[in-house]
C-alpha atoms as one frame of an Amber mdcrd trajectory, in Angstrom:
protein
   0.000   0.000   0.000   1.411   3.403  -0.942   1.054   6.589   1.044   0.214
  10.040  -0.283   2.507  12.444   1.487   2.040  15.175  -1.119  -1.697  15.578
  -0.664  -3.585  16.273  -3.898  -0.279  16.043  -5.780   1.753  13.070  -7.019
   4.580  12.180  -4.625   6.989  11.830  -7.527  10.648  12.081  -6.643   9.947
  14.476  -3.763   7.635  12.316  -1.636  10.238  12.293   1.146  10.111  16.112
   1.200   6.336  16.014   1.636   6.655  13.391   4.361   9.025  15.657   6.327
   6.616  18.554   5.746   3.708  16.482   7.090   5.727  15.642  10.193   6.629
  19.297  10.674   2.947  20.275  10.449   2.072  17.523  12.922   4.207  19.323
  15.499   1.747  22.228  15.311   2.796  25.693  16.378   2.078  29.238  15.340
   2.090  30.979  11.954   5.860  31.395  12.000   6.328  27.674  12.707   4.110
  26.872   9.729   6.071  29.228   7.490   9.326  27.523   8.519   7.806  24.129
   7.615   6.737  25.489   4.235  10.165  27.013   3.536  11.849  23.717   4.401
   9.527  21.963   1.941  10.419  24.476  -0.777  14.154  24.008  -0.189  13.875
  20.209  -0.231  11.817  20.133  -3.435  14.168  22.601  -5.078  17.049  20.177
  -4.467  15.001  17.267  -5.850  13.148  18.864  -8.775  14.306  22.436  -9.302
  13.008  25.921  -8.578   9.908  25.740 -10.768   8.355  22.787  -8.942   9.502
  24.147  -5.576   7.705  27.442  -6.216   4.498  25.716  -7.281   4.470  23.456
  -4.213   5.350  26.354  -1.903   2.515  28.457  -3.293   0.111  25.542  -2.778
   1.014  24.989   0.866   0.962  28.710   1.601  -2.544  28.985   0.128  -4.181
  25.930   1.726  -1.679  24.567   4.241  -3.288  26.485   7.086  -6.124  23.955
   7.127  -4.136  20.902   8.298  -1.692  23.014  10.288  -4.426  24.598  12.410
  -6.137  21.232  12.793  -2.958  19.687  14.200  -2.296  22.689  16.445  -5.820
  22.516  17.869  -5.460  18.811  18.640  -2.186  19.443  20.467  -3.712  22.268
  22.494  -6.601  20.011  23.572  -4.147  17.332  24.720  -2.248  19.825  26.872
  -5.336  20.897  28.834
């Protein structure tokens, strides 16, 4: 069974980058933490596939990445209470 680390996008040769990004998001945090996760994804994909793909993926996570990031942050906050 294969996993989809690059949600709504083929994992391609950068699936490991998306997996690290998912793990970073799972840590939760604030807006700056999310931005750091997204920048790390962009840098990883740039090394794997070049600037063009890195920019596309970065734009995608900046536009819609707040959804899973906030979800994970909210779960962590509930566990701490």
